[in-house]
XYZ file of C-alpha atoms in Angstrom:
429
model
C 109.724 92.866 100.893
C 108.538 94.611 97.739
C 110.523 97.672 96.767
C 108.934 100.723 95.184
C 111.020 102.744 92.774
C 111.654 106.481 92.891
C 108.709 107.786 94.909
C 109.944 110.616 97.021
C 109.482 112.019 100.494
C 112.043 114.784 100.425
C 114.920 112.974 98.746
C 114.436 109.544 100.292
C 113.071 106.578 98.376
C 110.087 104.882 99.929
C 109.081 101.362 100.709
C 106.775 99.753 98.242
C 103.110 99.991 98.911
C 100.723 97.691 97.153
C 99.797 99.534 93.989
C 100.446 96.632 91.650
C 97.921 94.381 93.354
C 95.988 92.114 91.027
C 92.323 92.296 91.919
C 91.182 89.044 93.471
C 87.901 87.873 91.963
C 85.568 86.166 94.418
C 84.481 83.817 91.611
C 80.988 82.960 90.451
C 80.714 80.029 92.872
C 81.614 82.159 95.891
C 79.141 84.884 94.925
C 76.370 82.312 94.533
C 77.208 80.828 97.918
C 77.055 84.302 99.495
C 73.649 84.919 97.917
C 72.375 81.617 99.311
C 73.868 82.411 102.734
C 72.062 85.761 102.628
C 68.759 84.035 101.752
C 69.277 81.485 104.531
C 69.843 84.274 107.027
C 66.930 86.428 105.870
C 64.431 83.540 105.776
C 65.485 81.335 108.690
C 67.760 83.203 111.102
C 66.734 86.850 111.086
C 63.054 86.140 111.957
C 64.197 84.431 115.179
C 66.535 87.356 115.924
C 63.649 89.805 115.578
C 61.252 87.717 117.664
C 63.787 87.331 120.486
C 65.272 90.875 120.217
C 68.694 89.296 119.716
C 70.087 92.643 118.555
C 70.065 93.835 122.182
C 72.899 91.435 123.009
C 74.676 91.517 119.647
C 75.856 94.032 117.077
C 72.420 94.211 115.443
C 70.790 92.392 112.544
C 72.588 91.879 109.244
C 71.603 93.456 105.923
C 72.156 92.600 102.272
C 75.321 94.712 102.158
C 76.910 92.515 104.843
C 76.920 89.627 102.376
C 77.806 91.491 99.181
C 80.488 93.969 100.266
C 84.276 93.394 100.156
C 86.018 92.155 103.315
C 86.488 94.666 106.145
C 89.835 95.379 107.817
C 89.417 97.144 111.182
C 92.319 99.167 112.622
C 92.455 99.915 116.331
C 95.180 101.425 118.483
C 96.313 104.292 120.714
C 96.605 107.734 119.168
C 99.748 108.429 117.154
C 100.501 104.708 116.722
C 100.694 105.213 112.958
C 97.272 103.943 111.822
C 96.857 106.586 109.116
C 100.364 106.122 107.694
C 99.807 102.358 107.849
C 96.744 102.793 105.641
C 98.625 105.105 103.279
C 101.346 102.462 102.997
C 98.801 99.787 102.040
C 96.752 101.948 99.693
C 99.835 103.370 97.974
C 98.856 107.025 98.222
C 97.131 109.601 100.392
C 93.379 109.313 100.797
C 90.766 112.095 101.062
C 90.509 113.508 104.595
C 93.850 112.089 105.699
C 95.529 113.896 108.590
C 98.833 112.900 110.194
C 100.452 114.398 113.282
C 101.923 113.630 116.732
C 98.678 114.722 118.391
C 95.335 112.855 118.073
C 94.295 113.553 114.478
C 91.726 110.929 113.489
C 88.661 111.885 115.514
C 86.223 109.958 113.326
C 85.501 106.464 112.144
C 86.575 106.499 108.494
C 85.781 103.843 105.877
C 88.525 103.957 103.234
C 86.995 102.350 100.175
C 87.093 102.107 96.404
C 85.338 104.782 94.365
C 85.077 106.176 90.853
C 86.303 109.553 92.090
C 88.236 110.725 95.124
C 85.874 112.311 97.614
C 84.566 112.236 101.171
C 81.078 110.791 101.737
C 79.254 111.937 104.921
C 78.170 109.204 107.316
C 74.435 109.765 106.889
C 74.727 109.341 103.128
C 77.050 106.334 103.412
C 74.633 104.370 105.592
C 71.916 104.527 102.920
C 74.212 103.820 99.959
C 73.237 100.520 98.259
C 75.836 97.767 98.343
C 77.637 98.974 101.491
C 77.529 97.132 104.843
C 76.947 100.288 106.894
C 73.144 100.458 106.987
C 73.055 99.084 110.530
C 75.049 102.059 111.847
C 71.932 104.216 111.652
C 70.859 102.822 115.026
C 73.662 104.808 116.725
C 71.991 108.055 115.747
C 73.111 111.353 114.312
C 75.637 112.010 117.079
C 77.687 109.119 115.754
C 76.941 109.574 112.053
C 78.439 113.076 112.139
C 81.659 111.395 113.346
C 81.607 108.770 110.582
C 82.556 109.247 106.944
C 83.669 107.392 103.858
C 86.892 108.211 102.031
C 86.644 107.050 98.427
C 89.928 106.412 96.640
C 90.220 106.060 92.874
C 92.434 103.473 91.161
C 93.560 101.637 94.293
C 93.792 97.957 93.466
C 93.791 96.998 97.152
C 90.526 98.823 97.844
C 88.771 97.017 95.010
C 89.085 93.893 97.158
C 89.113 95.328 100.674
C 87.584 98.144 102.743
C 89.622 99.584 105.616
C 88.036 101.056 108.757
C 90.195 103.659 110.512
C 89.169 104.443 114.082
C 89.785 107.330 116.486
C 92.942 106.754 118.517
C 92.282 105.392 121.986
C 93.036 108.032 124.627
C 93.794 107.636 128.320
C 91.539 108.596 131.222
C 88.404 110.686 130.841
C 89.550 111.944 127.442
C 88.459 108.603 125.966
C 84.778 109.311 126.659
C 84.743 113.072 127.211
C 82.972 114.899 124.410
C 81.757 111.741 122.665
C 77.996 111.802 122.379
C 77.816 108.162 121.278
C 78.866 104.824 122.781
C 82.335 104.233 121.376
C 82.506 100.649 122.685
C 79.188 99.671 121.068
C 80.223 101.131 117.704
C 83.554 99.335 117.893
C 81.805 96.059 118.707
C 79.529 96.546 115.675
C 82.524 96.910 113.368
C 84.433 94.062 115.037
C 81.555 91.656 114.501
C 81.500 92.399 110.765
C 85.246 92.630 110.170
C 87.279 89.898 108.527
C 90.468 90.967 110.288
C 91.149 93.273 113.247
C 94.608 94.829 113.517
C 95.775 96.253 116.841
C 98.511 98.748 116.031
C 101.094 99.739 118.652
C 103.971 102.221 118.508
C 107.241 100.639 119.588
C 108.046 103.850 121.516
C 104.651 104.018 123.312
C 103.988 100.464 124.339
C 101.926 100.900 127.481
C 98.431 99.424 127.114
C 96.239 101.877 129.020
C 93.226 100.740 131.042
C 90.986 102.182 128.322
C 92.814 100.297 125.562
C 92.739 97.119 127.632
C 88.989 97.460 128.191
C 88.370 97.864 124.453
C 90.457 94.797 123.631
C 88.519 92.758 126.205
C 85.293 94.046 124.656
C 86.205 92.504 121.276
C 87.911 89.418 122.704
C 85.153 87.108 121.452
C 86.539 87.907 117.983
C 90.037 86.812 119.030
C 90.411 84.597 115.946
C 90.317 87.743 113.798
C 92.815 89.758 115.842
C 96.355 90.415 114.617
C 98.867 92.741 116.289
C 101.337 95.060 114.551
C 104.341 96.485 116.403
C 104.876 99.591 114.290
C 107.877 101.925 113.866
C 110.173 99.072 114.933
C 112.935 100.388 112.651
C 113.585 103.187 115.137
C 115.172 101.000 117.854
C 118.067 98.526 118.067
C 117.724 94.772 117.724
C 118.328 94.281 121.459
C 115.685 96.816 122.465
C 113.290 95.353 119.919
C 113.504 91.961 121.647
C 112.729 93.609 124.994
C 109.796 95.568 123.570
C 108.418 92.479 121.791
C 108.497 90.499 125.035
C 106.870 93.335 126.971
C 104.093 93.592 124.388
C 103.329 89.863 124.559
C 103.210 90.088 128.369
C 100.854 93.083 128.264
C 98.596 91.416 125.689
C 98.453 88.253 127.771
C 96.807 90.260 130.544
C 93.889 91.416 128.353
C 93.579 88.665 125.702
C 92.925 85.582 127.804
C 92.797 82.974 125.037
C 95.215 80.025 125.224
C 96.551 80.776 121.735
C 99.385 83.268 121.391
C 98.297 86.315 119.374
C 100.227 86.770 116.122
C 102.444 89.871 116.309
C 103.945 91.391 113.141
C 107.000 93.616 113.441
C 107.619 96.419 110.957
C 107.664 100.087 110.047
C 104.674 100.793 107.847
C 105.296 104.235 106.374
C 106.812 105.851 103.308
C 110.327 106.150 104.780
C 112.664 103.255 103.854
C 114.039 100.883 106.460
C 117.369 102.153 107.834
C 118.345 99.753 110.627
C 120.517 97.073 109.027
C 120.324 94.929 112.185
C 116.603 94.360 111.819
C 116.014 94.996 108.115
C 115.809 91.331 107.061
C 113.477 90.413 109.935
C 111.133 93.324 109.321
C 110.999 92.790 105.561
C 109.906 89.200 106.150
C 107.401 90.180 108.853
C 105.883 92.923 106.696
C 105.649 90.532 103.751
C 103.881 87.961 105.947
C 101.286 90.551 106.936
C 100.698 91.513 103.315
C 100.259 87.830 102.425
C 97.633 87.471 105.164
C 95.852 90.586 103.924
C 96.052 89.246 100.383
C 94.264 86.075 101.460
C 91.292 87.967 102.906
C 89.248 88.264 99.683
C 89.584 84.547 98.968
C 88.837 83.626 102.590
C 85.977 86.111 103.028
C 83.285 83.584 102.058
C 84.617 81.009 104.516
C 84.880 83.649 107.226
C 81.296 84.781 106.729
C 79.993 81.233 106.835
C 82.006 80.634 110.003
C 80.593 83.819 111.554
C 77.086 82.711 110.577
C 77.585 79.387 112.356
C 78.618 81.233 115.528
C 75.659 83.577 115.131
C 73.116 80.761 114.723
C 74.446 79.001 117.807
C 74.213 82.236 119.815
C 70.669 82.951 118.569
C 69.605 79.416 119.526
C 70.976 79.760 123.073
C 69.409 83.233 123.387
C 65.973 81.830 122.477
C 66.363 78.912 124.913
C 67.293 81.291 127.752
C 64.249 83.489 127.122
C 61.966 80.447 127.096
C 63.510 79.231 130.356
C 63.035 82.603 132.068
C 59.420 82.866 130.962
C 58.743 79.386 132.286
C 59.996 80.445 135.721
C 57.687 83.473 135.943
C 54.514 83.240 138.081
C 51.080 83.776 136.612
C 49.963 85.960 139.544
C 50.506 89.605 138.661
C 51.643 91.077 142.006
C 54.507 88.576 142.278
C 55.956 89.267 138.848
C 58.273 92.148 139.665
C 59.803 90.420 142.668
C 60.319 87.179 140.732
C 61.823 89.017 137.774
C 64.410 90.691 139.984
C 65.174 87.365 141.643
C 65.786 85.731 138.256
C 67.975 88.564 136.969
C 70.050 88.522 140.158
C 70.493 84.755 139.787
C 71.482 84.674 136.108
C 74.863 82.926 136.641
C 73.114 79.953 138.239
C 70.422 79.996 135.534
C 73.081 79.963 132.805
C 74.725 76.935 134.434
C 71.350 75.195 134.806
C 70.402 75.725 131.152
C 73.892 74.753 130.028
C 73.640 71.446 131.868
C 70.019 70.638 130.986
C 70.385 71.401 127.273
C 74.027 70.242 126.986
C 75.058 73.581 125.480
C 78.665 74.820 125.257
C 79.622 77.774 127.442
C 80.996 79.708 124.453
C 77.518 80.018 122.891
C 76.122 81.983 125.842
C 75.845 85.806 125.744
C 77.763 88.219 127.929
C 75.880 87.972 131.204
C 75.877 91.718 131.947
C 74.660 92.639 128.475
C 71.965 89.949 128.671
C 70.814 91.251 132.045
C 70.693 94.839 130.807
C 68.625 93.789 127.792
C 65.930 92.416 130.116
C 65.807 95.211 132.703
C 62.748 96.830 131.110
C 61.251 93.695 129.562
C 58.109 91.915 130.724
C 59.403 88.381 131.242
C 55.878 86.959 131.005
C 55.763 88.086 127.372
C 59.047 86.575 126.249
C 58.674 84.201 123.287
C 58.146 80.499 123.992
C 60.129 78.003 121.937
C 56.896 76.253 120.986
C 54.662 79.313 121.018
C 52.823 80.905 118.114
C 55.572 83.458 117.370
C 58.069 80.626 117.004
C 55.556 78.680 114.869
C 55.093 75.941 117.496
C 58.809 75.149 117.462
C 59.319 75.168 113.692
C 61.657 78.145 113.817
C 63.997 76.323 116.205
C 63.880 73.309 113.904
C 64.913 75.631 111.061
C 67.895 76.863 113.118
C 69.061 73.316 113.801
C 68.621 72.270 110.182
C 70.574 75.308 109.064
C 73.506 74.170 111.209
C 73.329 70.501 110.292
C 72.349 70.659 106.610
C 72.354 74.082 104.943
C 75.710 75.373 106.246
C 77.683 72.186 105.392
C 76.163 72.291 101.910
C 77.320 75.881 101.407
C 80.844 74.970 102.527
C 80.940 72.051 100.104
C 80.074 74.359 97.220
C 82.873 76.839 97.913
C 85.864 76.628 95.551
C 89.089 75.308 97.074
C 90.946 77.731 99.312
C 94.253 75.908 99.707
C 95.897 78.343 97.333
C 94.650 81.401 99.216
C 98.010 82.052 100.802
C 99.503 82.458 97.345
C 97.388 85.550 96.787
C 99.062 88.696 98.035
C 98.742 92.421 97.675
C 102.306 92.798 96.486
């Protein structure tokens, strides 16, 4: 683990943060690929999303900033798990608006980002700032935007290559939703969809995953490939207790993250106080270094990640359009029967999903969340849904464009990306 010299908290030396990071350049080839991916999305994918109202079952449409901004690191965890001190450790210094305490302190979504001067940018202003990926947050309204802000940090090498999203600590019971005039889960899903890595941070002394925390993890489970787990403040317990806590955490996570792969868990103490437990020092130094190496690879892997996310998005848009066409085809032409038939179809969506899956030979993973899909159609007139070969879909040409994007355009973009085998050699320390 890197060691920082002679910074002080009282009289104690501190662990090294990542101040000496060399800025990772995306490279001309990667930037050109991202521009072409943006053009592909704007010209071929987004029109189908708008025609089919795909945003009702997803995190919304993408904007230019989603393709041009640095990678996003999303932090999520219970209150007082150490998210703010974790960020301070990575950034190498305090950031504007930082508050640390044993009680819930971060009551906003905060984007910690690079800036020419240290200042706080209000949410409304940040969502209209060119070059940022936050334009889509305007749909959540002023109630949310007053609880969102940007914290610009000057001369942080890490933040020149990465933007960190700090979130309000997850509370238990009614406190999680009480007093929030916006849909926390929907906002979190919006950030999760656009993030390059999601870190779930847990305090080794407060390991219980509450029902509310479990529900949020399940809500972002479709992004399981991005999720990493950090067991924080691990220096405060013995080696024997650490093994017990580690096992308990894996068991608890297995109940809410139902993927066959085991979630990667990093063990460490990410704060400015040096490691004191000699029993676990070597293990934690290696674990903390591994996490920093993974973070260091994000800028180089961002282009691949965004192409991968675009592939998933195209497949989901295609299935969404096919489902709408299928539902419209099942609707009667006689007006007085429409409402009854609509309710019958919505109540029978599981069977319809299976029918479409079998007929079109589509994978289950490309289908939307059935409850969200049903809710998106509650007020819709199913007789006016777009047909795959209707005029809005240009007699089927738009679906042809989706398929060609998957089979031709996306592979071409991947071929043009510079090699990424050396990405793991890039680190923030």
